[in-house]
Short mmCIF file of C-alpha atoms and ligand atoms in Angstrom, two decimals:
data_model
loop_
_atom_site.label_atom_id
_atom_site.label_comp_id
_atom_site.label_asym_id
_atom_site.label_seq_id
_atom_site.Cartn_x
_atom_site.Cartn_y
_atom_site.Cartn_z
CA MET A 1 -16.64 11.61 31.39
CA SER A 2 -14.32 8.60 31.07
CA THR A 3 -12.81 6.23 33.60
CA LEU A 4 -11.49 3.72 31.07
CA SER A 5 -7.92 2.52 31.58
CA VAL A 6 -6.33 2.66 28.16
CA SER A 7 -3.19 0.92 29.36
CA SER A 8 -5.03 -2.07 30.80
CA ALA A 9 -7.09 -2.29 27.59
CA TYR A 10 -3.88 -2.24 25.63
CA THR A 11 -2.45 -5.14 27.63
CA LYS A 12 -5.56 -7.12 26.72
CA ILE A 13 -5.24 -6.19 23.04
CA ARG A 14 -1.62 -7.38 22.99
CA ALA A 15 -2.59 -10.64 24.68
CA LEU A 16 -5.24 -11.18 22.01
CA VAL A 17 -2.86 -10.47 19.15
CA ASP A 18 -0.16 -12.69 20.63
CA ASN A 19 -2.56 -15.59 21.13
CA ILE A 20 -4.02 -15.55 17.64
CA THR A 21 -3.22 -18.71 15.70
CA THR A 22 -1.09 -18.01 12.67
CA ASP A 23 -3.93 -18.80 10.26
CA ALA A 24 -4.21 -16.37 7.39
CA LEU A 25 -8.00 -16.14 7.80
CA PRO A 26 -10.27 -16.29 10.87
CA PRO A 27 -12.82 -19.10 11.19
CA PRO A 28 -15.97 -18.10 9.26
CA SER A 29 -17.99 -18.60 12.46
CA SER A 30 -16.08 -15.75 14.13
CA ILE A 31 -17.14 -13.34 11.43
CA VAL A 32 -20.75 -14.53 11.62
CA ALA A 33 -20.80 -14.18 15.41
CA GLY A 34 -19.23 -10.73 15.18
CA VAL A 35 -21.81 -9.53 12.68
CA GLU A 36 -24.63 -10.86 14.88
CA SER A 37 -23.23 -8.89 17.82
CA LEU A 38 -23.54 -5.53 16.05
CA PRO A 39 -26.27 -3.22 17.42
CA ALA A 40 -29.42 -2.67 15.38
CA ASN A 41 -29.20 1.10 15.71
CA LEU A 42 -27.53 4.00 17.45
CA THR A 43 -28.90 4.09 21.00
CA ALA A 44 -29.62 7.21 23.03
CA HIS A 45 -27.26 6.52 25.91
CA GLY A 46 -24.79 3.98 24.59
CA ILE A 47 -23.64 0.88 26.44
CA GLY A 48 -20.73 2.58 28.18
CA GLU A 49 -17.00 2.33 27.63
CA GLU A 50 -16.39 -0.88 29.56
CA ALA A 51 -19.05 -2.88 27.74
CA THR A 52 -17.83 -1.40 24.47
CA GLU A 53 -14.28 -2.44 25.23
CA ARG A 54 -15.46 -6.00 25.93
CA HIS A 55 -17.45 -6.00 22.69
CA LEU A 56 -14.49 -4.80 20.62
CA LEU A 57 -12.14 -7.38 22.10
CA SER A 58 -14.42 -10.39 22.16
CA ASP A 59 -16.78 -9.84 19.21
CA ILE A 60 -14.95 -7.69 16.65
CA CYS A 61 -11.25 -8.68 16.96
CA PRO A 62 -11.85 -12.41 16.34
CA GLY A 63 -13.32 -11.50 12.94
CA PHE A 64 -10.13 -9.94 11.58
CA ASN A 65 -7.97 -11.50 8.87
CA GLY A 66 -4.26 -12.00 9.28
CA PRO A 67 -2.04 -9.73 7.16
CA LYS A 68 -0.44 -8.56 10.38
CA THR A 69 -0.70 -11.61 12.59
CA SER A 70 0.05 -14.37 10.06
CA PRO A 71 3.36 -14.84 8.24
CA ASN A 72 1.48 -16.53 5.39
CA TYR A 73 -1.02 -13.96 4.19
CA TYR A 74 -0.13 -13.47 0.51
CA GLY A 75 -3.16 -11.54 -0.74
CA PHE A 76 -2.99 -8.13 -2.44
CA VAL A 77 0.29 -6.57 -1.24
CA THR A 78 -0.41 -5.88 2.40
CA GLY A 79 2.88 -5.80 4.29
CA GLY A 80 2.90 -6.67 7.96
CA VAL A 81 3.68 -4.41 10.91
CA PHE A 82 7.09 -4.30 12.53
CA PRO A 83 6.76 -4.25 16.33
CA ILE A 84 8.62 -0.91 16.50
CA ALA A 85 6.19 0.50 13.91
CA GLU A 86 3.28 -0.61 16.10
CA VAL A 87 4.86 1.13 19.08
CA ALA A 88 5.35 4.30 17.05
CA ASP A 89 1.79 4.14 15.75
CA ASN A 90 0.46 3.94 19.27
CA ILE A 91 2.50 7.00 20.17
CA VAL A 92 0.89 8.73 17.19
CA THR A 93 -2.56 7.94 18.58
CA ALA A 94 -1.66 8.71 22.18
CA PHE A 95 -0.33 12.19 21.40
CA ASP A 96 -2.57 12.87 18.39
CA GLN A 97 -0.35 15.46 16.70
CA ASN A 98 -1.93 17.29 13.79
CA VAL A 99 0.92 17.53 11.30
CA SER A 100 -0.42 20.21 8.99
CA VAL A 101 1.39 23.49 9.72
CA HIS A 102 5.13 23.66 10.32
CA LEU A 103 5.34 25.16 13.84
CA PRO A 104 8.89 24.31 14.94
CA GLU A 105 8.59 26.12 18.27
CA GLN A 106 5.41 24.27 19.20
CA SER A 107 5.90 20.68 18.03
CA ILE A 108 8.76 18.56 16.78
CA SER A 109 6.39 16.62 14.50
CA THR A 110 7.02 18.37 11.14
CA ILE A 111 10.77 18.22 11.76
CA VAL A 112 10.59 14.46 12.37
CA GLU A 113 8.37 14.03 9.31
CA ASP A 114 10.93 15.87 7.19
CA LYS A 115 13.72 13.68 8.59
CA ALA A 116 11.71 10.51 7.85
CA LEU A 117 11.22 11.67 4.26
CA SER A 118 14.90 12.40 3.73
CA MET A 119 15.90 9.01 5.22
CA LEU A 120 13.36 7.36 2.92
CA VAL A 121 14.87 9.13 -0.09
CA GLU A 122 18.27 7.74 0.99
CA LEU A 123 16.85 4.22 1.36
CA LEU A 124 15.62 4.44 -2.25
CA LYS A 125 19.05 5.61 -3.41
CA LEU A 126 17.72 8.91 -4.65
CA ASP A 127 19.46 12.26 -4.33
CA ASN A 128 18.04 14.34 -1.46
CA GLY A 129 19.15 17.55 -3.17
CA LYS A 130 17.03 16.76 -6.22
CA TRP A 131 13.94 15.25 -4.59
CA GLN A 132 12.83 18.24 -2.54
CA GLY A 133 9.09 17.87 -3.16
CA ARG A 134 7.93 15.10 -0.83
CA THR A 135 5.11 14.24 1.48
CA PHE A 136 3.37 11.35 3.19
CA THR A 137 -0.02 10.34 1.79
CA THR A 138 -2.71 7.88 2.83
CA GLY A 139 -1.33 5.33 0.36
CA ALA A 140 -0.20 4.79 -3.21
CA THR A 141 -3.64 5.74 -4.52
CA GLY A 142 -3.35 9.12 -2.80
CA ALA A 143 0.19 9.48 -4.16
CA ASN A 144 -0.99 8.65 -7.70
CA VAL A 145 -3.60 11.40 -7.37
CA LEU A 146 -0.78 13.78 -6.45
CA GLY A 147 1.30 12.49 -9.37
CA LEU A 148 -1.41 13.06 -11.97
CA ALA A 149 -2.36 16.40 -10.41
CA CYS A 150 1.27 17.54 -10.66
CA GLY A 151 1.56 16.15 -14.19
CA ARG A 152 -1.59 17.97 -15.25
CA GLU A 153 -0.34 21.23 -13.70
CA ALA A 154 3.08 20.96 -15.36
CA VAL A 155 2.11 19.91 -18.88
CA ILE A 156 -0.60 22.56 -19.20
CA SER A 157 1.24 25.35 -17.40
CA THR A 158 4.27 24.96 -19.69
CA ARG A 159 1.96 25.64 -22.63
CA LEU A 160 0.20 28.47 -20.79
CA ARG A 161 3.52 30.19 -20.17
CA ALA A 162 4.39 29.78 -23.86
CA ALA A 163 1.08 31.53 -24.61
CA GLY A 164 2.06 34.40 -22.29
CA GLU A 165 -0.17 33.45 -19.34
CA SER A 166 1.26 33.80 -15.84
CA GLN A 167 -1.26 31.62 -13.97
CA GLY A 168 -1.48 27.84 -13.99
CA VAL A 169 -4.18 25.18 -13.67
CA GLY A 170 -4.33 25.58 -9.89
CA GLU A 171 -5.51 29.17 -10.34
CA LEU A 172 -7.47 29.01 -13.58
CA GLY A 173 -9.02 25.57 -13.28
CA LEU A 174 -8.67 22.80 -15.81
CA LEU A 175 -11.24 23.97 -18.35
CA ALA A 176 -10.08 27.58 -18.62
CA ALA A 177 -6.42 26.55 -18.55
CA CYS A 178 -6.84 24.01 -21.34
CA ALA A 179 -8.80 26.48 -23.46
CA ARG A 180 -6.14 29.17 -23.10
CA ALA A 181 -3.29 26.71 -23.66
CA GLY A 182 -4.89 25.14 -26.72
CA VAL A 183 -5.02 21.73 -25.03
CA LYS A 184 -7.85 19.50 -26.27
CA GLU A 185 -7.11 16.36 -24.35
CA ILE A 186 -4.81 14.97 -21.64
CA GLN A 187 -3.84 11.32 -21.90
CA VAL A 188 -2.02 9.06 -19.44
CA LEU A 189 0.32 6.57 -21.13
CA THR A 190 1.16 3.41 -19.20
CA THR A 191 1.48 -0.37 -19.25
CA MET A 192 -0.73 -2.47 -17.00
CA GLY A 193 -1.40 0.61 -14.89
CA HIS A 194 -2.71 -0.13 -11.41
CA SER A 195 -6.49 0.37 -11.04
CA SER A 196 -5.79 3.34 -8.77
CA LEU A 197 -4.17 5.16 -11.70
CA TYR A 198 -7.55 5.07 -13.48
CA LYS A 199 -9.24 6.32 -10.33
CA ALA A 200 -6.66 9.09 -10.00
CA ALA A 201 -7.30 10.07 -13.63
CA SER A 202 -10.98 10.40 -12.81
CA VAL A 203 -10.32 12.43 -9.64
CA VAL A 204 -8.10 15.01 -11.35
CA GLY A 205 -10.47 15.48 -14.28
CA ILE A 206 -8.44 13.64 -16.92
CA GLY A 207 -10.83 10.70 -17.04
CA ARG A 208 -10.44 6.95 -16.75
CA ALA A 209 -10.92 6.56 -20.52
CA SER A 210 -7.85 8.73 -21.12
CA VAL A 211 -5.50 6.13 -19.61
CA LYS A 212 -3.91 4.24 -22.52
CA ASP A 213 -1.98 1.02 -22.44
CA ILE A 214 1.04 0.86 -24.76
CA PRO A 215 2.55 -2.60 -24.17
CA PHE A 216 5.72 -3.76 -25.86
CA SER A 217 4.28 -7.18 -26.74
CA ALA A 218 1.61 -9.69 -25.77
CA ARG A 219 4.34 -11.80 -24.19
CA GLU A 220 5.71 -8.91 -22.12
CA PRO A 221 2.70 -6.61 -21.58
CA TRP A 222 4.30 -4.93 -18.53
CA LYS A 223 7.04 -3.40 -20.71
CA LEU A 224 6.48 0.03 -22.26
CA ASP A 225 6.71 0.25 -26.05
CA ILE A 226 9.03 3.21 -26.58
CA ALA A 227 8.26 3.56 -30.30
CA ALA A 228 4.52 3.69 -29.53
CA LEU A 229 5.28 6.19 -26.77
CA GLU A 230 6.91 8.56 -29.24
CA ARG A 231 3.96 8.27 -31.62
CA GLU A 232 1.56 9.15 -28.78
CA LEU A 233 3.70 12.01 -27.47
CA LYS A 234 3.88 13.54 -30.96
CA ARG A 235 0.13 14.08 -30.82
CA GLU A 236 0.91 17.17 -28.78
CA GLN A 237 1.08 18.99 -32.15
CA ASP A 238 -2.68 18.38 -32.28
CA GLY A 239 -3.30 19.65 -28.75
CA ILE A 240 -3.23 16.19 -27.12
CA VAL A 241 -0.78 16.29 -24.23
CA SER A 242 0.50 13.38 -22.15
CA ILE A 243 1.52 12.20 -18.73
CA VAL A 244 3.61 9.01 -18.75
CA ALA A 245 3.06 6.64 -15.81
CA LEU A 246 5.62 3.86 -15.51
CA SER A 247 4.60 0.73 -13.61
CA ALA A 248 7.64 0.05 -11.45
CA GLY A 249 6.46 -3.10 -9.91
CA GLU A 250 3.25 -4.01 -11.77
CA VAL A 251 0.79 -5.39 -9.26
CA ASN A 252 -0.03 -8.73 -10.96
CA THR A 253 3.50 -9.67 -11.95
CA GLY A 254 5.89 -7.46 -10.01
CA ARG A 255 7.54 -6.67 -13.34
CA PHE A 256 8.88 -3.29 -14.47
CA ALA A 257 7.84 -1.15 -17.45
CA THR A 258 11.46 -0.22 -18.12
CA THR A 259 14.57 -2.34 -18.54
CA GLY A 260 17.22 -0.16 -16.94
CA SER A 261 18.97 3.19 -17.17
CA SER A 262 19.13 3.49 -20.92
CA SER A 263 15.43 2.77 -21.46
CA VAL A 264 14.46 5.31 -18.77
CA ALA A 265 16.89 7.83 -20.27
CA GLN A 266 15.23 7.38 -23.68
CA ILE A 267 11.77 7.87 -22.15
CA ARG A 268 13.00 10.88 -20.18
CA ASP A 269 14.37 12.52 -23.36
CA LEU A 270 11.08 11.96 -25.17
CA CYS A 271 9.09 13.40 -22.25
CA THR A 272 11.32 16.46 -22.15
CA LYS A 273 11.14 16.92 -25.92
CA TYR A 274 7.33 16.73 -26.03
CA GLY A 275 6.60 18.50 -22.76
CA SER A 276 5.25 15.45 -20.93
CA TRP A 277 5.44 14.61 -17.19
CA LEU A 278 7.12 11.34 -16.21
CA HIS A 279 5.52 9.64 -13.21
CA VAL A 280 6.51 6.32 -11.64
CA ASP A 281 4.04 4.13 -9.75
CA GLY A 282 6.45 2.26 -7.53
CA ALA A 283 4.07 1.41 -4.69
CA PHE A 284 6.05 -1.68 -3.68
CA GLY A 285 8.44 -2.15 -6.63
CA ILE A 286 10.46 0.98 -5.96
CA PHE A 287 12.01 -0.85 -2.99
CA ALA A 288 13.81 -3.13 -5.44
CA ARG A 289 16.29 -0.24 -5.50
CA SER A 290 17.11 -0.99 -1.87
CA LEU A 291 18.06 -4.65 -2.35
CA PRO A 292 21.68 -5.66 -1.65
CA GLU A 293 24.08 -4.89 -4.47
CA ASN A 294 25.04 -8.42 -5.44
CA ALA A 295 24.55 -10.84 -8.33
CA GLU A 296 21.43 -12.38 -6.76
CA PHE A 297 19.50 -9.13 -7.27
CA ALA A 298 21.34 -7.68 -10.27
CA ALA A 299 18.39 -8.07 -12.67
CA LEU A 300 15.96 -6.35 -10.29
CA ARG A 301 18.33 -3.53 -9.55
CA THR A 302 18.85 -3.04 -13.29
CA ALA A 303 15.07 -3.04 -13.89
CA SER A 304 14.57 -0.38 -11.20
CA CYS A 305 17.60 1.65 -12.25
CA GLY A 306 17.24 5.08 -13.87
CA LEU A 307 13.89 5.85 -12.25
CA ASP A 308 15.56 8.84 -10.61
CA LEU A 309 15.08 10.55 -14.01
CA ALA A 310 11.31 10.70 -13.42
CA ASP A 311 9.48 13.84 -12.35
CA SER A 312 7.57 12.06 -9.61
CA ILE A 313 7.40 8.76 -7.76
CA THR A 314 4.62 7.02 -5.84
CA GLY A 315 5.50 4.67 -3.00
CA ASP A 316 3.72 2.84 -0.21
CA GLY A 317 4.78 2.66 3.43
CA HIS A 318 2.10 0.17 4.49
CA LYS A 319 3.36 -2.45 2.02
CA MET A 320 7.12 -3.13 1.95
CA LEU A 321 8.07 -0.89 4.88
CA ASN A 322 5.77 -2.83 7.20
CA VAL A 323 4.21 0.18 8.92
CA PRO A 324 0.49 0.14 9.81
CA TYR A 325 -2.25 1.46 7.53
CA ASP A 326 -2.45 3.96 6.25
CA CYS A 327 0.78 5.29 4.85
CA GLY A 328 2.09 6.11 1.39
CA PHE A 329 4.45 8.73 0.06
CA PHE A 330 4.88 10.99 -2.93
CA LEU A 331 8.21 12.34 -4.16
CA THR A 332 8.80 14.91 -6.88
CA ARG A 333 11.79 16.79 -8.23
CA SER A 334 9.54 19.80 -8.81
CA ASP A 335 8.55 21.15 -5.41
CA ALA A 336 7.30 24.25 -7.23
CA THR A 337 4.72 22.18 -9.12
CA LEU A 338 3.65 20.43 -5.93
CA SER A 339 2.96 23.71 -4.15
CA ALA A 340 1.37 25.25 -7.26
CA VAL A 341 -1.29 22.51 -7.01
CA PHE A 342 -1.69 22.11 -3.25
CA GLN A 343 -1.15 25.61 -1.89
CA ASN A 344 -3.77 26.26 0.82
CA PRO A 345 -4.05 30.02 0.46
CA ASN A 346 -5.24 32.95 2.50
CA ALA A 347 -5.66 31.43 5.95
CA ALA A 348 -3.62 33.59 8.28
CA TYR A 349 -4.26 31.31 11.26
CA LEU A 350 -2.55 28.48 9.39
CA ALA A 351 0.63 30.43 8.68
CA THR A 352 3.94 29.04 9.80
CA SER A 353 5.91 31.10 12.31
CA GLY A 354 8.83 32.13 10.13
CA PRO A 355 10.97 31.30 7.13
CA SER A 356 11.99 27.64 7.02
CA SER A 357 13.26 25.03 4.65
CA ILE A 358 10.48 22.70 5.83
CA PRO A 359 7.21 23.44 4.05
CA SER A 360 3.93 23.16 5.90
CA PRO A 361 2.46 19.80 4.88
CA LEU A 362 -0.95 21.38 4.23
CA ASN A 363 0.60 23.30 1.30
CA ILE A 364 2.07 20.27 -0.45
CA GLY A 365 -0.58 17.57 -0.16
CA LEU A 366 -4.28 16.83 -0.16
CA GLU A 367 -5.15 17.13 3.51
CA ASN A 368 -5.07 20.03 5.90
CA SER A 369 -5.41 18.18 9.21
CA ARG A 370 -3.24 15.09 9.02
CA ARG A 371 -2.19 12.11 11.08
CA PHE A 372 1.48 11.87 12.12
CA ARG A 373 1.87 8.87 9.82
CA ALA A 374 5.54 9.69 9.37
CA LEU A 375 6.46 8.45 12.86
CA PRO A 376 6.20 4.67 12.22
CA VAL A 377 8.27 5.14 9.04
CA TYR A 378 10.86 7.11 10.99
CA ALA A 379 10.96 4.38 13.65
CA VAL A 380 11.45 1.58 11.11
CA LEU A 381 14.19 3.42 9.22
CA LEU A 382 15.94 4.30 12.47
CA ALA A 383 15.63 0.81 13.96
CA TYR A 384 16.79 -1.22 10.95
CA GLY A 385 18.80 1.08 8.70
CA SER A 386 19.35 0.39 5.00
CA ALA A 387 21.17 -2.93 5.52
CA GLY A 388 18.60 -4.18 8.02
CA LEU A 389 15.76 -3.48 5.60
CA ALA A 390 17.74 -4.96 2.69
CA GLU A 391 17.98 -8.17 4.72
CA MET A 392 14.18 -8.29 5.03
CA PHE A 393 13.70 -7.52 1.33
CA THR A 394 16.15 -10.34 0.58
CA ARG A 395 14.07 -12.87 2.51
CA GLN A 396 10.90 -11.72 0.77
CA VAL A 397 12.42 -12.06 -2.71
CA ARG A 398 13.93 -15.45 -1.85
CA LEU A 399 10.57 -16.77 -0.70
CA ALA A 400 8.89 -15.53 -3.90
CA ARG A 401 11.62 -17.16 -5.98
CA GLY A 402 11.37 -20.39 -3.97
CA ILE A 403 7.63 -20.51 -4.70
CA ALA A 404 8.25 -19.67 -8.38
CA ALA A 405 10.79 -22.50 -8.62
CA TYR A 406 8.35 -25.00 -7.09
CA VAL A 407 5.58 -23.88 -9.46
CA GLN A 408 7.85 -24.07 -12.49
CA GLU A 409 9.04 -27.57 -11.64
CA SER A 410 5.66 -29.01 -10.68
CA ALA A 411 3.62 -30.95 -13.21
CA GLU A 412 0.36 -29.46 -11.90
CA TYR A 413 1.05 -25.75 -12.15
CA GLU A 414 2.26 -23.28 -14.73
CA LEU A 415 4.34 -20.21 -13.91
CA LEU A 416 3.05 -17.11 -15.74
CA ALA A 417 4.44 -13.71 -16.75
CA GLN A 418 7.80 -15.03 -17.80
CA GLY A 419 9.48 -12.85 -20.41
CA GLU A 420 11.39 -13.94 -23.51
CA ASP A 421 14.21 -16.38 -22.71
CA GLU A 422 13.43 -16.50 -19.00
CA LYS A 423 12.58 -20.14 -18.40
CA GLY A 424 14.20 -21.33 -15.18
CA ASP A 425 15.58 -17.88 -14.44
CA TYR A 426 13.96 -16.16 -11.48
CA GLY A 427 16.24 -13.14 -11.52
CA ASN A 428 13.30 -10.91 -12.46
CA THR A 429 11.03 -12.30 -9.75
CA HIS A 430 10.59 -9.64 -7.08
CA ILE A 431 7.92 -10.36 -4.44
CA ILE A 432 5.06 -11.53 -6.67
CA VAL A 433 4.45 -14.94 -8.24
CA ILE A 434 1.59 -15.44 -10.70
CA PHE A 435 0.62 -18.93 -11.80
CA ARG A 436 -2.26 -21.22 -12.67
CA ALA A 437 -3.20 -24.88 -12.47
CA ARG A 438 -2.72 -26.77 -15.74
CA ASP A 439 -6.00 -28.56 -15.16
CA GLU A 440 -8.84 -26.25 -16.30
CA VAL A 441 -11.33 -27.51 -13.74
CA LEU A 442 -8.93 -27.12 -10.84
CA ASN A 443 -7.79 -23.74 -12.15
CA ARG A 444 -11.30 -22.31 -12.01
CA GLU A 445 -11.48 -23.13 -8.30
CA LEU A 446 -7.81 -22.80 -7.45
CA VAL A 447 -7.91 -19.58 -5.45
CA SER A 448 -10.90 -20.61 -3.35
CA LYS A 449 -9.45 -24.07 -2.71
CA ILE A 450 -6.18 -22.57 -1.53
CA ASN A 451 -7.91 -20.03 0.66
CA GLU A 452 -10.28 -22.64 2.10
CA THR A 453 -7.24 -24.23 3.75
CA ARG A 454 -6.97 -20.97 5.72
CA GLU A 455 -3.26 -21.77 6.09
CA ILE A 456 -2.27 -19.31 3.42
CA TYR A 457 -4.23 -16.61 1.64
CA VAL A 458 -3.70 -15.71 -2.02
CA SER A 459 -5.41 -13.34 -4.46
CA GLY A 460 -7.17 -14.27 -7.66
CA THR A 461 -6.53 -12.39 -10.88
CA LYS A 462 -6.64 -12.89 -14.66
CA TRP A 463 -3.87 -13.63 -17.09
CA ASP A 464 -4.50 -13.88 -20.84
CA GLY A 465 -8.19 -13.65 -20.02
CA ARG A 466 -8.12 -16.78 -17.84
CA PRO A 467 -8.20 -17.12 -14.05
CA ALA A 468 -4.81 -17.02 -12.34
CA CYS A 469 -3.51 -17.07 -8.81
CA ARG A 470 -1.17 -14.56 -7.31
CA VAL A 471 1.13 -14.73 -4.28
CA ALA A 472 2.56 -11.47 -2.90
CA VAL A 473 5.22 -11.68 -0.21
CA SER A 474 5.48 -8.54 1.87
CA THR A 475 5.68 -9.22 5.60
CA TRP A 476 8.78 -8.98 7.80
CA ARG A 477 7.78 -12.36 9.28
CA VAL A 478 9.07 -14.33 6.27
CA GLU A 479 11.19 -17.39 7.03
CA VAL A 480 12.22 -18.64 3.63
CA GLU A 481 12.56 -22.40 4.08
CA ARG A 482 9.64 -22.77 6.48
CA ASP A 483 7.33 -20.77 4.23
CA VAL A 484 8.39 -22.38 0.93
CA GLU A 485 7.57 -25.76 2.50
CA LEU A 486 4.21 -24.55 3.80
CA VAL A 487 3.17 -23.09 0.44
CA ARG A 488 4.40 -26.20 -1.38
CA GLY A 489 2.38 -28.38 1.02
CA VAL A 490 -0.79 -26.35 0.44
CA LEU A 491 -0.38 -26.37 -3.36
CA GLU A 492 0.35 -30.10 -3.42
CA GLY A 493 -2.64 -30.80 -1.18
CA VAL A 494 -4.95 -28.71 -3.34
CA SER A 495 -3.86 -30.38 -6.59
CA SER A 496 -3.98 -33.93 -5.25
CA ASN A 497 -7.48 -33.47 -3.75
CA GLY A 498 -8.63 -31.81 -6.96
C1 PLP B 1 -1.08 -1.19 -3.95
C2 PLP B 1 -0.81 -0.41 -5.16
C3 PLP B 1 -1.44 0.81 -5.40
C4 PLP B 1 -2.53 1.34 -4.50
O1 PLP B 1 -2.02 1.51 -3.24
P1 PLP B 1 -2.88 1.80 -1.94
O2 PLP B 1 -1.82 1.93 -0.92
O3 PLP B 1 -3.78 0.64 -1.77
O4 PLP B 1 -3.62 3.06 -2.16
C5 PLP B 1 -1.07 1.54 -6.50
N1 PLP B 1 -0.14 1.06 -7.35
C6 PLP B 1 0.47 -0.12 -7.18
C7 PLP B 1 1.49 -0.58 -8.17
C8 PLP B 1 0.15 -0.90 -6.06
O5 PLP B 1 0.76 -2.08 -5.88
#
């Protein structure tokens, strides 16, 4: 049916990627032309593979934005793609392994996936013996769904067992389980929880309205108020049970809900005492644990310290690890809870061939058929090692701090999300810088003016109810001095033309 040469197409793709200017955004005309080139409808016979290849390369590709191809795309938290990760991802497509059942005599894929997960656990300075429940997901949103699903299973099943029931939520369903366990409500306690946490709460039947913010103060809203936490957890006497979700790397500020080992230990003790599940959303922030162990990063390592006391952790591969979309991961110390939720029962044809320490991925995560998204992660961890990745994380943090320092010193801009006594101290700056223009009129248009330059791309957000601008550094292509100068130039240009 096909005569297309994939390898010659791939050479053309590479040439296109390599020739793209480093602009963060494509020219608007390229997007318009691309949209105009789309067919009106599905046709009966198609246009053929060769014409389609030409269309993809010359009409669609020019309309893409530059998180991968530009070193200066600072929107969202996108990561870039390491060349070795791109190679691995193409292997994934070329061989199209379905990593769902552990079949060690038929494919090496589940064994490599398991190795990638254990290397990842090492990179995060967690104990492989304790973090046995682990799987790759489509992203941090997927991992947060797993986290809340596990939390829901654990907090209700503990009470079911106390009531003499042997089955959990996975068997009984949420409504019957809650009725039998005397649970009236499940709440998720957090600070500045990522929007995906609310979505996850909806997906697992807890509800978006059940996510509660318990900030320490208006000045430091990312920090969890431990006294308020205890008050909320105590409501379990009234049948209101809780899952705690720590923001470990809050998306607007990069700041952490906890302030080090002793604060996490306190939260852990409270969760244990009141039968709550402790989840960490560390999509990008969890990698602060992998920074070099020196004075430059002491504050960040302290902030991310102690998170190994949690029951579960969400992380993203497609952000800080610079692997292609889509890739996230979920880790839990309770592999029993993970399989209680995700067991895919009674399908003999999906059974693994014998006893093994590697679980079939389809029994510990959402999907049955799955992409081999572990391979790019494996390739990156193998190629760079912990010190190689720490060197990249170092450059990213230094660029963010360089931008923060410029913003703080400039007369035109104001650095936001600084805690008590932190003026002029960027030790808590990870990879995100949030700021605004002092001039109200400029501030309202700041994000669009910056992005109109197309030299860098930033995200807009709100702080204290007013518009703010956010830079997130996450690509391996960072060159600190070059990029600080570029960002400074753009910000100076925007404020002087304002
Ligand atoms: C990006 C992010 C998410 C969502 O991740 P996806 O990979 O887009 O699903 C969740 N939590 C935090 C803190 C994030 O930064």
